[in-house]
Amino acid sequence: ASRNSEDGSWWVKADLRVAQELPGLADGHKANAFFVIDNFTNFLNDEWGVLEQSVFPYIGDELRVGEASIWQMRFGVHYSF
């Protein structure tokens, strides 16, 4: 194959973050609760948000990159005073 004659597949990943500011326990204090889903597209459908990369020498099958292709959910609270 000639140089730059092949194209790789597209990788589309969308993340979702929802945050809510809450009152603090004292004057001047603030709290923030949040919820994050990394790779929300893969959360909706196992075939979306999957990163595949070609193996050297860039011919043949593409391999799925595991850590980049999974979804992850986090909850948390941030408190500042």
mmCIF file of C-alpha atoms in Angstrom:
data_model
loop_
_atom_site.group_PDB
_atom_site.id
_atom_site.type_symbol
_atom_site.label_atom_id
_atom_site.label_comp_id
_atom_site.label_asym_id
_atom_site.label_seq_id
_atom_site.Cartn_x
_atom_site.Cartn_y
_atom_site.Cartn_z
ATOM 1 C CA ALA A 1 0.000 0.000 0.000
ATOM 2 C CA SER A 2 1.207 3.466 -0.741
ATOM 3 C CA ARG A 3 1.771 6.029 1.983
ATOM 4 C CA ASN A 4 -1.449 7.604 3.406
ATOM 5 C CA SER A 5 -3.632 5.489 1.124
ATOM 6 C CA GLU A 6 -5.835 4.137 3.937
ATOM 7 C CA ASP A 7 -8.156 5.872 6.399
ATOM 8 C CA GLY A 8 -8.943 4.747 9.926
ATOM 9 C CA SER A 9 -12.407 4.601 11.406
ATOM 10 C CA TRP A 10 -13.957 7.595 13.192
ATOM 11 C CA TRP A 11 -14.259 7.610 16.964
ATOM 12 C CA VAL A 12 -17.059 9.662 18.481
ATOM 13 C CA LYS A 13 -17.342 9.909 22.248
ATOM 14 C CA ALA A 14 -19.742 12.093 24.237
ATOM 15 C CA ASP A 15 -19.601 12.638 27.996
ATOM 16 C CA LEU A 16 -22.466 13.730 30.247
ATOM 17 C CA ARG A 17 -22.108 15.853 33.389
ATOM 18 C CA VAL A 18 -24.932 17.086 35.614
ATOM 19 C CA ALA A 19 -24.129 19.383 38.546
ATOM 20 C CA GLN A 20 -26.259 21.131 41.153
ATOM 21 C CA GLU A 21 -25.106 23.892 43.473
ATOM 22 C CA LEU A 22 -26.313 23.450 47.058
ATOM 23 C CA PRO A 23 -26.258 25.770 50.073
ATOM 24 C CA GLY A 24 -23.392 25.344 52.529
ATOM 25 C CA LEU A 25 -23.672 24.704 56.254
ATOM 26 C CA ALA A 26 -22.427 28.229 57.143
ATOM 27 C CA ASP A 27 -22.301 31.675 55.554
ATOM 28 C CA GLY A 28 -19.835 31.820 52.665
ATOM 29 C CA HIS A 29 -19.766 28.025 52.255
ATOM 30 C CA LYS A 30 -20.937 26.305 49.057
ATOM 31 C CA ALA A 31 -21.576 22.717 48.078
ATOM 32 C CA ASN A 32 -21.823 21.192 44.636
ATOM 33 C CA ALA A 33 -23.169 17.698 43.895
ATOM 34 C CA PHE A 34 -22.284 16.161 40.535
ATOM 35 C CA PHE A 35 -22.897 13.109 38.400
ATOM 36 C CA VAL A 36 -20.636 12.234 35.429
ATOM 37 C CA ILE A 37 -20.846 9.537 32.759
ATOM 38 C CA ASP A 38 -17.682 9.253 30.662
ATOM 39 C CA ASN A 39 -18.381 7.788 27.196
ATOM 40 C CA PHE A 40 -22.148 8.270 27.470
ATOM 41 C CA THR A 41 -22.521 7.000 23.889
ATOM 42 C CA ASN A 42 -21.219 3.558 24.908
ATOM 43 C CA PHE A 43 -23.548 3.592 27.941
ATOM 44 C CA LEU A 44 -26.494 3.924 25.522
ATOM 45 C CA ASN A 45 -25.312 1.291 23.027
ATOM 46 C CA ASP A 46 -22.380 -1.174 23.215
ATOM 47 C CA GLU A 47 -21.470 -0.514 19.577
ATOM 48 C CA TRP A 48 -21.151 3.290 19.984
ATOM 49 C CA GLY A 49 -18.163 5.123 21.455
ATOM 50 C CA VAL A 50 -15.772 2.265 20.636
ATOM 51 C CA LEU A 51 -12.166 3.143 19.746
ATOM 52 C CA GLU A 52 -10.579 0.791 17.234
ATOM 53 C CA GLN A 53 -6.976 1.167 16.089
ATOM 54 C CA SER A 54 -5.136 -0.555 13.285
ATOM 55 C CA VAL A 55 -2.176 -2.732 14.125
ATOM 56 C CA PHE A 56 1.203 -2.186 12.497
ATOM 57 C CA PRO A 57 1.701 -2.049 9.495
ATOM 58 C CA TYR A 58 -1.792 -0.513 9.240
ATOM 59 C CA ILE A 59 -3.313 -3.232 7.123
ATOM 60 C CA GLY A 60 -5.823 -5.826 8.138
ATOM 61 C CA ASP A 61 -8.133 -5.847 11.118
ATOM 62 C CA GLU A 62 -8.588 -3.142 13.714
ATOM 63 C CA LEU A 63 -8.325 -3.927 17.412
ATOM 64 C CA ARG A 64 -10.642 -2.513 20.069
ATOM 65 C CA VAL A 65 -8.903 -0.306 22.645
ATOM 66 C CA GLY A 66 -10.503 -1.472 25.892
ATOM 67 C CA GLU A 67 -10.033 1.365 28.389
ATOM 68 C CA ALA A 68 -11.043 4.096 25.929
ATOM 69 C CA SER A 69 -14.126 2.138 24.814
ATOM 70 C CA ILE A 70 -15.876 1.579 28.148
ATOM 71 C CA TRP A 71 -18.267 3.848 29.988
ATOM 72 C CA GLN A 72 -17.692 4.996 33.534
ATOM 73 C CA MET A 73 -20.029 6.641 36.057
ATOM 74 C CA ARG A 74 -19.021 8.854 38.996
ATOM 75 C CA PHE A 75 -20.937 10.657 41.735
ATOM 76 C CA GLY A 76 -19.458 13.223 44.057
ATOM 77 C CA VAL A 77 -19.804 16.279 46.259
ATOM 78 C CA HIS A 78 -17.487 19.276 46.298
ATOM 79 C CA TYR A 79 -17.610 21.503 49.379
ATOM 80 C CA SER A 80 -15.782 24.825 49.597
ATOM 81 C CA PHE A 81 -15.434 27.089 52.610
#
